[in-house]
């Protein structure tokens, strides 16, 4: 069988002769090619030439969004629309919508502002790319100014989308499909978002701001979603009539960000609609499931999709590969494309023995090997040992003939899975006096909490008691439920907002009562990294349980971290990184703190998707937080140990 035939057979639920192996390494290639660091045997080669030279199938699911011939192909990246060769269609704006594109450069940073002039008003987006991003191998720009910055923008964007037409562009797609040939499956990109509301979440708002808008501006948001749906219906028809064998529809699912009730309400109906229509047109439907999917595993399985690509399993996420295989592949519901987690490819996060042990388990866990395509989840990191991909290929060549021999994998029971999906019953307030305030925090009721707090103060109840016994106890409950997976990011954010509203009433009284924080924590995402939702969640939850938090933001240099530690004298410094290329910045900060005589005066904790316990130990950190909840527990433990010596 050819590589393409193997992949298509696995996607369809058939059993090919060998386990398909199609490693994704676009970020690794972009970074190492840009820095002139490709292996000697591959210097001067394109990524596809490297894969072919190694004998691997080409990974053609996620397009290279910066690789364009005409700038118009990705000029509307800020609103999640593309006219790439991988799309097979073009986006056309009405003559009543005029695009004004302004490109500027400041130092090593390039910025693109796109203004959309309409009869309803003017809206805009701004995206940037800089040297750190190029070194990291990014394949997409960073949106610095999102499309929606005020509620009135929804109506303008709705007008723009209602006047968009989508037209076929099969010629460029066919040419690309032919270049891929028998070495892979050229997956057509329908859309990165699963549904119109998901589109707004991914592209129109900051990751945390979305949840406030979803709660506060439900009607205008769904008005825009209807307009986006008009465009999606056109895209469905064009890709359904296309020469593609497989279509990407939806990406970036995570059970905290696209949490289960939201996924079921806003994503599932469109996923089923797209899957049913594309299936009727003879297309396989692929989704990019690169997050934590414990709470979504059944919703994804029941969506009608054929392939879950970029499946990331334990130890990087909670679910082991055997659970995914049992519930998705063995059940015949969909094919897994992934399973080789990126942390196993980097010497910073795993040894060669770790990789070998992981592969030993993998081959047993996915037996007999039906509906499995071995690929990297999410992609090979820029600091990976490239020879590890070759080592995996050797194992596939030696042991990958199907059917695989059965192993001793034990998937999670139904009861264990149900526990991840069910919500806990509301907790009782510790004292009837504080019941209303406690309930306000749990419900995220920022409208009434001011009144309830003022009523307690008017009764002569000390502000410190209102805070500690009424509000912080509720945030402790929210934090526990978040750790358990029974509440999700929106609940935490809304509860934190209610807390902040209440603190506005309490602050003058707390100042008189000399309120003491639980401790001072300095947070930041390291230099070269522009991701912040995880850091923001940690900051929100730390504040919610009484810590004083100084959030430095993103892309913080070593010098700035050290200067801020010296200035603020925090009890804990927390650093976040989502890119493997930026992880070394954490060690630089720790080393610089030592050189300045500050290391012994501050506890250092680290976190982020590619970071693990081994890496934290190796760089000399005091601890590793796998998620927001565990980071809060870690900070508390570290400060409790230091309590007698604290200032």
Coordinates of C-alpha atoms in Angstrom, one line a residue:
X1 CA 0.0 0.0 0.0
X2 CA 1.1 3.6 -0.6
X3 CA 1.4 6.0 2.4
X4 CA -1.8 7.7 1.2
X5 CA -3.7 4.4 1.0
X6 CA -2.6 3.5 4.5
X7 CA -3.8 6.8 6.0
X8 CA -7.1 6.7 4.1
X9 CA -7.8 3.1 5.1
X10 CA -7.2 4.0 8.8
X11 CA -9.4 7.1 8.5
X12 CA -12.2 4.9 7.0
X13 CA -12.0 2.3 9.8
X14 CA -10.3 -0.3 7.6
X15 CA -7.1 -2.1 8.5
X16 CA -4.1 -1.2 6.4
X17 CA -1.0 -3.4 6.2
X18 CA 1.1 -1.2 8.5
X19 CA 0.5 1.3 11.2
X20 CA 0.6 4.7 9.3
X21 CA 3.2 7.1 10.6
X22 CA 3.0 10.8 9.6
X23 CA 4.9 13.0 12.0
X24 CA 4.1 16.7 12.0
X25 CA 7.2 18.9 12.3
X26 CA 6.3 22.2 10.8
X27 CA 7.3 24.3 13.8
X28 CA 10.6 22.4 14.2
X29 CA 11.3 22.9 10.5
X30 CA 10.4 26.6 10.5
X31 CA 12.5 27.4 13.6
X32 CA 15.6 25.4 12.6
X33 CA 15.5 26.5 9.0
X34 CA 15.2 30.1 10.1
X35 CA 18.1 29.8 12.5
X36 CA 20.3 27.7 10.1
X37 CA 20.2 24.8 12.5
X38 CA 18.8 22.0 10.3
X39 CA 20.7 18.6 10.6
X40 CA 23.6 18.4 8.2
X41 CA 22.0 15.7 6.1
X42 CA 18.9 17.9 5.5
X43 CA 20.4 21.3 4.9
X44 CA 18.8 23.1 2.0
X45 CA 15.7 20.8 1.9
X46 CA 12.1 21.7 2.4
X47 CA 10.0 20.1 5.1
X48 CA 8.4 17.8 2.5
X49 CA 11.8 16.8 1.1
X50 CA 13.0 15.9 4.6
X51 CA 9.9 13.7 5.3
X52 CA 10.3 12.0 1.9
X53 CA 14.0 11.4 2.5
X54 CA 13.3 9.8 5.9
X55 CA 10.5 7.7 4.3
X56 CA 7.7 9.2 6.3
X57 CA 4.2 10.1 5.2
X58 CA 3.5 13.8 4.8
X59 CA 1.4 15.4 7.4
X60 CA -1.0 17.6 5.6
X61 CA -3.8 18.6 8.0
X62 CA -2.9 22.0 9.4
X63 CA -1.9 24.5 6.7
X64 CA 1.1 26.8 6.9
X65 CA -0.7 30.1 7.3
X66 CA 2.3 32.3 6.6
X67 CA 3.2 30.4 3.4
X68 CA 1.3 32.4 0.8
X69 CA 1.9 33.6 -2.7
X70 CA -0.5 36.5 -2.5
X71 CA -0.9 38.5 0.7
X72 CA -4.6 38.6 0.2
X73 CA -4.7 34.8 1.1
X74 CA -4.3 35.5 4.8
X75 CA -4.9 39.2 5.1
X76 CA -8.1 38.5 7.1
X77 CA -6.4 36.1 9.5
X78 CA -7.6 38.5 12.4
X79 CA -11.2 37.4 11.8
X80 CA -10.5 33.7 11.1
X81 CA -11.0 33.8 7.3
X82 CA -8.5 32.5 4.7
X83 CA -8.2 32.0 1.0
X84 CA -5.3 29.5 1.0
X85 CA -4.6 26.8 -1.4
X86 CA -5.6 24.4 1.3
X87 CA -9.0 25.9 1.5
X88 CA -10.2 25.2 -2.0
X89 CA -12.2 28.4 -1.9
X90 CA -11.9 32.2 -1.8
X91 CA -13.5 34.7 0.6
X92 CA -15.1 37.6 -1.3
X93 CA -16.2 40.8 0.4
X94 CA -19.1 43.0 -0.7
X95 CA -18.3 46.3 -2.6
X96 CA -19.9 48.0 0.4
X97 CA -17.0 46.7 2.7
X98 CA -13.7 48.3 2.0
X99 CA -10.5 46.9 3.5
X100 CA -7.7 49.2 4.4
X101 CA -4.5 47.3 5.1
X102 CA -1.6 49.1 6.9
X103 CA 1.7 47.4 7.4
X104 CA 4.3 48.8 9.7
X105 CA 7.6 47.8 11.1
X106 CA 9.2 48.8 14.4
X107 CA 12.6 47.2 15.0
X108 CA 12.2 43.4 14.5
X109 CA 8.4 43.5 14.9
X110 CA 6.1 43.6 11.8
X111 CA 2.5 44.7 12.4
X112 CA -0.6 44.5 10.1
X113 CA -3.7 46.5 10.8
X114 CA -6.8 45.8 8.7
X115 CA -9.6 48.3 8.9
X116 CA -13.1 47.3 7.6
X117 CA -15.0 50.4 6.4
X118 CA -18.8 49.7 6.1
X119 CA -22.0 51.7 6.1
X120 CA -22.5 50.6 9.7
X121 CA -19.2 51.8 10.9
X122 CA -15.5 50.9 11.0
X123 CA -13.9 48.0 12.8
X124 CA -10.3 46.7 12.7
X125 CA -7.8 44.0 13.8
X126 CA -4.1 44.1 14.4
X127 CA -1.7 41.2 14.2
X128 CA 2.1 41.1 14.8
X129 CA 5.1 38.8 14.2
X130 CA 8.5 39.4 15.7
X131 CA 11.9 37.8 15.9
X132 CA 11.1 35.6 18.9
X133 CA 8.2 34.2 17.0
X134 CA 10.3 33.5 14.0
X135 CA 12.9 31.8 16.1
X136 CA 10.1 29.7 17.6
X137 CA 9.0 28.6 14.2
X138 CA 5.4 30.0 14.5
X139 CA 3.2 29.4 11.5
X140 CA 0.6 32.1 12.4
X141 CA 0.7 35.7 13.5
X142 CA -0.4 36.9 16.9
X143 CA -3.6 38.9 17.1
X144 CA -2.7 42.0 19.2
X145 CA -6.0 43.8 18.8
X146 CA -9.0 41.6 18.5
X147 CA -12.0 42.3 16.2
X148 CA -14.5 43.0 19.0
X149 CA -13.5 45.7 21.5
X150 CA -17.0 47.1 22.4
X151 CA -20.6 45.6 22.2
X152 CA -21.5 47.9 19.2
X153 CA -18.9 46.0 17.1
X154 CA -21.1 42.9 16.9
X155 CA -23.6 44.5 14.5
X156 CA -20.8 45.9 12.2
X157 CA -19.2 42.4 12.0
X158 CA -22.6 40.8 11.4
X159 CA -23.2 43.2 8.4
X160 CA -19.7 42.3 7.0
X161 CA -20.3 38.5 7.2
X162 CA -23.9 38.8 5.8
X163 CA -22.3 40.3 2.7
X164 CA -19.5 37.7 2.2
X165 CA -19.6 35.2 -0.6
X166 CA -17.6 32.0 -0.9
X167 CA -16.5 30.8 -4.3
X168 CA -14.7 27.6 -5.3
X169 CA -10.9 27.7 -6.0
X170 CA -10.3 24.0 -6.8
X171 CA -7.4 24.6 -9.3
X172 CA -4.9 25.6 -6.7
X173 CA -6.1 22.9 -4.3
X174 CA -5.7 20.2 -7.0
X175 CA -2.2 21.4 -7.8
X176 CA -1.3 21.1 -4.1
X177 CA -3.0 17.7 -3.8
X178 CA -1.0 16.4 -6.8
X179 CA 2.3 17.7 -5.2
X180 CA 1.4 15.7 -2.0
X181 CA 0.7 12.7 -4.3
X182 CA 0.8 9.2 -2.8
X183 CA 2.9 10.4 0.2
X184 CA 0.0 11.7 2.2
X185 CA -3.6 12.9 2.4
X186 CA -4.1 16.6 1.4
X187 CA -6.8 17.5 3.9
X188 CA -8.8 20.5 2.7
X189 CA -9.3 23.2 5.4
X190 CA -13.0 23.9 5.7
X191 CA -12.7 25.9 8.9
X192 CA -10.6 26.0 12.1
X193 CA -13.7 26.6 14.1
X194 CA -16.4 24.0 14.8
X195 CA -19.3 26.4 14.7
X196 CA -20.0 30.1 14.4
X197 CA -19.9 30.8 18.2
X198 CA -16.7 28.9 18.4
X199 CA -15.4 31.1 15.6
X200 CA -16.1 34.2 17.7
X201 CA -14.4 32.5 20.7
X202 CA -11.3 31.6 18.7
X203 CA -10.8 34.7 16.6
X204 CA -12.9 37.7 17.7
X205 CA -12.1 38.1 21.4
X206 CA -9.3 37.6 23.9
X207 CA -9.4 34.1 25.3
X208 CA -10.7 35.2 28.7
X209 CA -12.7 38.2 27.6
X210 CA -14.9 35.8 25.5
X211 CA -16.5 34.2 28.5
X212 CA -17.6 37.6 29.9
X213 CA -19.1 38.5 26.6
X214 CA -20.7 35.1 26.3
X215 CA -22.4 35.8 29.6
X216 CA -23.1 39.5 29.2
X217 CA -23.7 40.0 25.5
X218 CA -25.5 36.8 24.5
X219 CA -28.0 38.4 22.1
X220 CA -25.5 40.4 19.9
X221 CA -23.0 37.6 20.0
X222 CA -25.6 35.2 18.6
X223 CA -26.7 37.8 16.0
X224 CA -23.1 37.7 14.7
X225 CA -23.1 33.9 15.0
X226 CA -26.1 33.8 12.6
X227 CA -24.2 35.9 10.1
X228 CA -21.1 33.7 10.4
X229 CA -23.4 30.7 9.9
X230 CA -24.4 32.1 6.5
X231 CA -20.7 32.0 5.5
X232 CA -20.3 28.5 7.0
X233 CA -23.2 27.2 4.9
X234 CA -21.5 28.4 1.8
X235 CA -18.1 26.8 2.8
X236 CA -19.9 23.5 3.5
X237 CA -21.3 23.4 0.0
X238 CA -18.0 24.4 -1.7
X239 CA -15.8 21.8 0.2
X240 CA -18.5 19.2 -0.2
X241 CA -18.3 19.6 -4.0
X242 CA -14.5 19.7 -4.0
X243 CA -12.1 17.0 -5.1
X244 CA -10.8 16.5 -1.5
X245 CA -11.0 13.1 0.2
X246 CA -10.9 14.6 3.7
X247 CA -11.9 18.0 5.2
X248 CA -10.8 19.7 8.4
X249 CA -13.7 21.0 10.3
X250 CA -12.9 22.5 13.7
X251 CA -9.8 22.7 15.9
X252 CA -8.5 23.3 19.4
X253 CA -10.9 21.5 21.7
X254 CA -10.2 21.5 25.5
X255 CA -12.6 20.5 28.3
X256 CA -11.8 23.7 30.2
X257 CA -11.9 26.2 27.3
X258 CA -14.6 24.5 25.2
X259 CA -16.1 23.0 28.4
X260 CA -18.6 20.2 28.1
X261 CA -22.0 22.1 28.5
X262 CA -20.7 24.8 26.1
X263 CA -19.4 22.2 23.7
X264 CA -22.7 20.3 23.6
X265 CA -24.7 23.5 23.1
X266 CA -22.6 25.6 20.8
X267 CA -20.3 23.1 18.9
X268 CA -21.9 19.7 18.7
X269 CA -24.9 20.7 16.6
X270 CA -22.7 22.3 13.9
X271 CA -20.2 19.4 14.0
X272 CA -23.0 16.9 13.4
X273 CA -24.5 19.1 10.7
X274 CA -21.1 19.4 8.9
X275 CA -20.3 15.7 9.4
X276 CA -23.6 14.5 8.0
X277 CA -23.4 16.8 5.0
X278 CA -19.8 16.1 4.2
X279 CA -20.3 12.4 4.7
X280 CA -23.2 12.5 2.2
X281 CA -20.7 14.0 -0.3
X282 CA -18.2 11.2 0.3
X283 CA -15.8 13.2 2.5
X284 CA -14.0 12.2 5.6
X285 CA -14.2 14.8 8.4
X286 CA -11.1 15.6 10.5
X287 CA -11.0 17.6 13.7
X288 CA -7.9 18.9 15.5
X289 CA -8.3 17.7 19.1
X290 CA -5.1 18.9 20.7
X291 CA -6.2 19.8 24.2
X292 CA -7.4 18.1 27.4
X293 CA -10.4 16.1 26.3
X294 CA -11.3 14.1 29.4
X295 CA -14.6 15.8 29.8
X296 CA -15.3 15.9 26.0
X297 CA -14.4 12.3 25.1
X298 CA -18.0 11.1 24.5
X299 CA -19.2 14.4 22.9
X300 CA -16.3 14.2 20.4
X301 CA -17.1 10.6 19.7
X302 CA -20.7 11.3 19.1
X303 CA -20.1 14.3 16.8
X304 CA -20.1 12.3 13.6
X305 CA -16.5 13.2 12.8
X306 CA -14.2 10.5 11.3
X307 CA -10.8 11.5 12.6
X308 CA -9.5 13.1 15.7
X309 CA -6.1 14.6 14.8
X310 CA -3.4 15.8 17.2
X311 CA -4.7 13.7 20.1
X312 CA -2.6 14.5 23.1
X313 CA -2.6 11.9 25.9
X314 CA -0.9 11.2 29.2
X315 CA 1.5 12.2 30.6
X316 CA 0.9 15.6 28.9
X317 CA -2.8 15.4 29.6
X318 CA -5.0 13.3 31.9
X319 CA -6.3 10.6 29.6
X320 CA -3.9 7.7 28.7
X321 CA -3.8 6.6 25.1
X322 CA -5.6 3.3 25.9
X323 CA -8.7 5.2 27.1
X324 CA -8.8 7.1 23.8
X325 CA -8.3 3.9 21.9
X326 CA -10.9 2.0 23.8
X327 CA -13.6 4.6 23.6
X328 CA -12.9 6.0 20.1
X329 CA -11.1 3.5 17.9
X330 CA -12.2 0.1 19.3
X331 CA -15.8 1.3 19.4
X332 CA -15.5 2.2 15.7
X333 CA -16.6 5.8 16.3
X334 CA -13.5 7.6 15.0
X335 CA -9.9 7.3 14.1
X336 CA -7.1 8.6 16.3
X337 CA -4.4 10.6 14.5
X338 CA -1.7 11.5 17.1
X339 CA -0.6 9.8 20.3
X340 CA 3.1 10.7 20.1
X341 CA 3.3 13.5 22.6
X342 CA 5.7 16.3 21.9
X343 CA 7.3 16.2 25.4
X344 CA 8.8 12.8 24.5
X345 CA 10.7 14.3 21.6
X346 CA 12.6 17.0 23.6
X347 CA 15.7 16.2 25.8
X348 CA 14.5 19.0 28.1
X349 CA 11.4 17.0 29.1
X350 CA 12.1 13.4 28.5
X351 CA 15.1 11.0 28.2
X352 CA 15.6 8.5 25.4
X353 CA 14.6 5.8 27.9
X354 CA 11.4 7.7 28.6
X355 CA 10.6 7.7 24.9
X356 CA 11.4 3.9 24.5
X357 CA 9.2 3.1 27.5
X358 CA 6.4 5.3 26.2
X359 CA 6.5 3.5 22.8
X360 CA 6.6 0.1 24.5
X361 CA 3.3 1.0 26.2
X362 CA 1.8 2.6 23.1
X363 CA 2.2 -0.4 20.8
X364 CA 0.4 -2.6 23.4
X365 CA -2.2 0.0 24.3
X366 CA -3.5 0.5 20.7
X367 CA -3.6 -3.2 19.8
X368 CA -4.8 -4.5 17.4
X369 CA -4.1 -1.1 15.7
X370 CA -7.3 -0.5 13.8
X371 CA -8.3 3.2 13.4
X372 CA -4.9 4.5 14.6
X373 CA -2.5 6.8 12.7
X374 CA 0.7 7.6 14.7
X375 CA 1.5 11.3 14.6
X376 CA 2.8 14.0 16.8
X377 CA 0.5 15.8 19.2
X378 CA 0.5 18.7 18.6
X379 CA 3.7 19.2 16.6
X380 CA 7.4 18.5 17.0
X381 CA 8.9 21.3 19.2
X382 CA 11.8 23.3 17.8
X383 CA 14.2 22.1 20.5
X384 CA 13.4 18.4 19.8
X385 CA 16.0 15.8 19.0
X386 CA 15.1 15.2 15.4
X387 CA 16.6 11.7 15.5
X388 CA 13.9 10.7 17.9
X389 CA 11.4 11.0 15.1
X390 CA 13.6 8.6 13.2
X391 CA 13.8 6.3 16.2
X392 CA 10.0 6.1 16.2
X393 CA 10.0 5.4 12.5
X394 CA 12.3 2.4 13.1
X395 CA 10.0 1.1 15.8
X396 CA 7.0 1.4 13.4
X397 CA 8.9 -0.4 10.6
X398 CA 9.9 -3.2 13.0
X399 CA 6.7 -3.6 15.1
X400 CA 4.0 -1.8 13.1
X401 CA 2.6 -4.6 11.0
X402 CA -1.1 -5.0 11.7
X403 CA -2.8 -6.4 13.6
X404 CA -0.7 -5.5 16.6
X405 CA -0.4 -7.9 19.6
X406 CA -2.7 -7.1 22.5
X407 CA -1.3 -5.6 25.6
X408 CA -2.5 -5.0 29.2
X409 CA -4.0 -1.5 28.8
X410 CA -6.7 -0.7 31.3
X411 CA -9.1 2.1 30.1
X412 CA -10.9 4.3 32.6
X413 CA -14.3 2.9 33.8
X414 CA -17.6 4.5 32.9
X415 CA -17.9 5.6 36.6
X416 CA -14.5 7.3 36.4
X417 CA -15.4 9.0 33.2
X418 CA -18.8 10.1 34.6
X419 CA -17.0 11.8 37.5
X420 CA -15.2 14.0 35.1
X421 CA -18.4 15.2 33.5
X422 CA -20.8 15.6 36.4
X423 CA -21.1 18.8 38.3
X424 CA -20.8 18.9 42.0
X425 CA -23.8 20.0 44.1
X426 CA -23.7 23.6 45.3
X427 CA -21.9 23.9 48.6
X428 CA -23.5 25.4 51.7
X429 CA -22.2 28.6 53.1
X430 CA -20.3 28.1 56.3
X431 CA -22.5 30.5 58.2
X432 CA -26.1 31.7 57.5
X433 CA -24.9 35.3 58.0
X434 CA -22.8 35.1 54.9
X435 CA -25.0 32.8 52.8
X436 CA -26.0 35.4 50.2
X437 CA -22.5 36.7 49.6
X438 CA -21.2 33.1 49.4
X439 CA -23.9 32.2 46.9
X440 CA -23.1 35.4 44.9
X441 CA -19.5 34.4 44.5
X442 CA -20.4 30.8 43.5
X443 CA -22.9 32.0 40.9
X444 CA -20.7 34.8 39.6
X445 CA -23.5 37.3 40.5
X446 CA -21.7 40.6 40.2
X447 CA -25.1 42.5 39.9
X448 CA -26.3 41.7 43.5
X449 CA -23.1 41.1 45.5
X450 CA -22.4 44.8 46.1
X451 CA -25.8 45.2 47.8
X452 CA -25.3 42.0 49.9
X453 CA -21.9 43.1 51.0
X454 CA -23.1 46.5 52.0
X455 CA -25.9 45.0 54.0
X456 CA -23.4 43.0 56.0
X457 CA -21.3 46.1 56.6
X458 CA -24.3 48.1 57.6
X459 CA -25.0 45.4 60.3
X460 CA -21.6 46.1 61.7
X461 CA -20.0 42.9 60.5
X462 CA -16.2 43.4 60.0
X463 CA -15.1 43.6 56.4
X464 CA -12.4 41.0 57.1
X465 CA -15.1 38.5 58.1
X466 CA -17.1 39.3 55.0
X467 CA -14.1 38.6 52.9
X468 CA -12.7 35.5 54.7
X469 CA -15.9 33.8 55.8
X470 CA -18.2 34.8 53.0
X471 CA -16.2 35.3 49.8
X472 CA -12.9 33.4 50.1
X473 CA -14.6 30.3 51.3
X474 CA -16.7 30.4 48.1
X475 CA -13.6 30.8 46.0
X476 CA -12.0 27.8 47.7
X477 CA -15.1 25.8 46.7
X478 CA -14.8 27.1 43.1
X479 CA -11.1 26.2 43.1
X480 CA -11.7 22.7 44.3
X481 CA -14.4 22.1 41.7
X482 CA -12.1 23.5 39.0
X483 CA -9.4 21.1 40.0
X484 CA -11.9 18.2 40.0
X485 CA -13.2 19.2 36.5
X486 CA -16.7 19.9 37.7
X487 CA -16.7 23.6 37.0
X488 CA -14.9 25.3 34.1
X489 CA -13.1 28.5 33.1
X490 CA -16.3 30.6 32.8
X491 CA -17.5 29.9 36.3
X492 CA -14.1 30.7 37.7
X493 CA -13.9 34.0 35.7
X494 CA -17.4 35.1 36.6
X495 CA -16.8 34.2 40.3
X496 CA -13.6 36.2 40.3
X497 CA -15.4 39.2 38.7
X498 CA -18.0 39.1 41.4
X499 CA -15.2 38.9 44.0
X500 CA -13.6 42.0 42.4
X501 CA -16.9 43.9 42.5
X502 CA -17.3 43.1 46.2
X503 CA -13.7 44.1 47.0
X504 CA -14.5 47.5 45.5
X505 CA -17.0 47.9 48.4
X506 CA -14.8 46.3 51.0
X507 CA -11.4 47.9 50.2
X508 CA -11.9 51.1 52.3
X509 CA -13.0 49.1 55.3
X510 CA -10.3 46.5 54.8
X511 CA -7.7 49.2 54.8
X512 CA -8.9 50.4 58.2
X513 CA -8.8 46.9 59.5
X514 CA -5.3 46.3 58.1
X515 CA -6.1 43.4 55.8
X516 CA -3.3 41.0 55.2
X517 CA -2.9 39.1 52.0
X518 CA -2.0 35.4 52.0
X519 CA 1.2 36.2 50.2
X520 CA 2.6 38.2 47.3
X521 CA 3.0 36.4 44.0
X522 CA 4.6 37.7 40.8
X523 CA 3.5 36.1 37.5
X524 CA 4.6 36.4 33.9
X525 CA 4.9 34.5 30.6
X526 CA 8.6 34.3 29.5
X527 CA 10.3 36.1 26.7
X528 CA 9.2 35.1 23.2
X529 CA 5.9 33.6 24.4
X530 CA 2.6 35.4 23.8
X531 CA 0.2 32.9 25.4
X532 CA -1.6 34.0 28.5
X533 CA -4.8 32.2 29.2
X534 CA -3.2 29.7 31.6
X535 CA -1.3 32.4 33.4
X536 CA -4.5 34.5 33.6
X537 CA -6.4 31.6 35.2
X538 CA -3.7 31.2 37.8
X539 CA -3.7 34.9 38.5
X540 CA -7.5 34.9 38.8
X541 CA -7.6 32.0 41.2
X542 CA -4.7 33.2 43.3
X543 CA -6.5 36.5 43.8
X544 CA -9.7 34.7 44.5
X545 CA -8.2 32.9 47.5
X546 CA -6.6 35.9 49.0
X547 CA -3.1 36.3 47.4
X548 CA -1.7 39.6 46.3
X549 CA -0.9 39.1 42.6
X550 CA 1.3 41.2 40.3
X551 CA 0.8 40.1 36.7
X552 CA 3.6 41.2 34.5
X553 CA 1.9 39.9 31.3
X554 CA 3.5 38.2 28.3
X555 CA 6.9 38.2 26.6
X556 CA 8.7 39.2 29.8
X557 CA 12.5 39.3 29.5
X558 CA 15.0 37.8 32.0
X559 CA 16.0 41.3 33.0
X560 CA 12.5 42.5 33.7
X561 CA 11.7 39.4 35.8
X562 CA 14.8 40.0 37.9
X563 CA 14.1 43.8 38.2
X564 CA 10.5 43.2 39.3
X565 CA 11.5 40.5 41.9
X566 CA 14.0 43.1 43.3
X567 CA 11.3 45.8 43.3
X568 CA 8.3 43.9 44.6
X569 CA 10.0 41.3 46.8
X570 CA 7.4 38.6 46.1
X571 CA 7.1 35.4 48.1
X572 CA 6.6 33.4 44.9
X573 CA 7.6 34.0 41.3
X574 CA 5.5 32.1 38.8
X575 CA 6.6 31.7 35.1
X576 CA 4.6 30.3 32.2
X577 CA 5.6 29.0 28.8
X578 CA 3.6 27.3 26.1
X579 CA 6.3 27.0 23.5
X580 CA 9.2 24.6 24.0
X581 CA 11.5 27.1 22.5
X582 CA 10.8 29.6 25.3
X583 CA 11.2 27.0 28.1
X584 CA 15.0 27.7 28.4
X585 CA 14.1 31.3 29.4
X586 CA 12.9 30.0 32.7
X587 CA 16.4 28.7 33.6
X588 CA 17.9 31.9 32.5
X589 CA 15.7 33.8 35.0
X590 CA 16.6 31.4 37.8
X591 CA 20.3 31.7 37.1
X592 CA 20.0 35.5 37.0
X593 CA 18.2 35.6 40.3
X594 CA 21.0 33.5 41.8
X595 CA 23.6 35.9 40.3
X596 CA 21.8 38.9 41.9
X597 CA 21.5 37.2 45.3
X598 CA 17.7 37.0 45.0
X599 CA 17.1 33.3 44.5
X600 CA 17.1 32.4 48.2
X601 CA 14.5 35.1 48.8
X602 CA 11.8 33.9 46.5
X603 CA 10.1 30.6 45.6
X604 CA 10.0 29.8 41.9
X605 CA 7.2 27.8 40.3
X606 CA 6.8 27.0 36.6
X607 CA 4.0 25.8 34.3
X608 CA 2.7 25.5 30.8
X609 CA 1.7 22.7 28.4
X610 CA 5.2 21.5 27.5
X611 CA 6.6 21.9 31.0
X612 CA 6.8 18.9 33.4
X613 CA 8.1 17.9 36.8
X614 CA 11.4 16.7 35.4
X615 CA 12.1 20.0 33.6
X616 CA 11.2 22.0 36.8
X617 CA 13.7 19.9 38.8
X618 CA 16.4 20.2 36.2
X619 CA 16.3 24.0 36.0
X620 CA 16.2 24.4 39.8
X621 CA 12.6 25.5 40.3
X622 CA 10.8 24.9 43.6
X623 CA 7.8 23.3 41.9
X624 CA 5.7 22.6 38.9
X625 CA 2.0 23.4 38.4
X626 CA 0.2 21.2 35.9
X627 CA -2.8 23.4 35.8
X628 CA -4.3 26.4 37.6
X629 CA -5.7 24.5 40.4
X630 CA -2.5 22.6 41.2
X631 CA -0.6 25.8 40.9
X632 CA -2.7 27.4 43.7
X633 CA -2.1 24.3 45.9
X634 CA 1.6 24.4 45.2
X635 CA 1.9 28.1 46.1
X636 CA 0.0 27.5 49.4
X637 CA 2.3 24.5 50.3
X638 CA 5.5 26.5 49.6
X639 CA 4.4 29.4 51.7
X640 CA 3.2 27.3 54.6
X641 CA 6.7 25.7 54.7
X642 CA 8.2 29.1 54.8
X643 CA 5.7 30.7 57.2
X644 CA 8.0 31.1 60.3
X645 CA 10.6 32.9 58.2
X646 CA 8.3 35.1 56.1
X647 CA 8.6 38.8 56.3

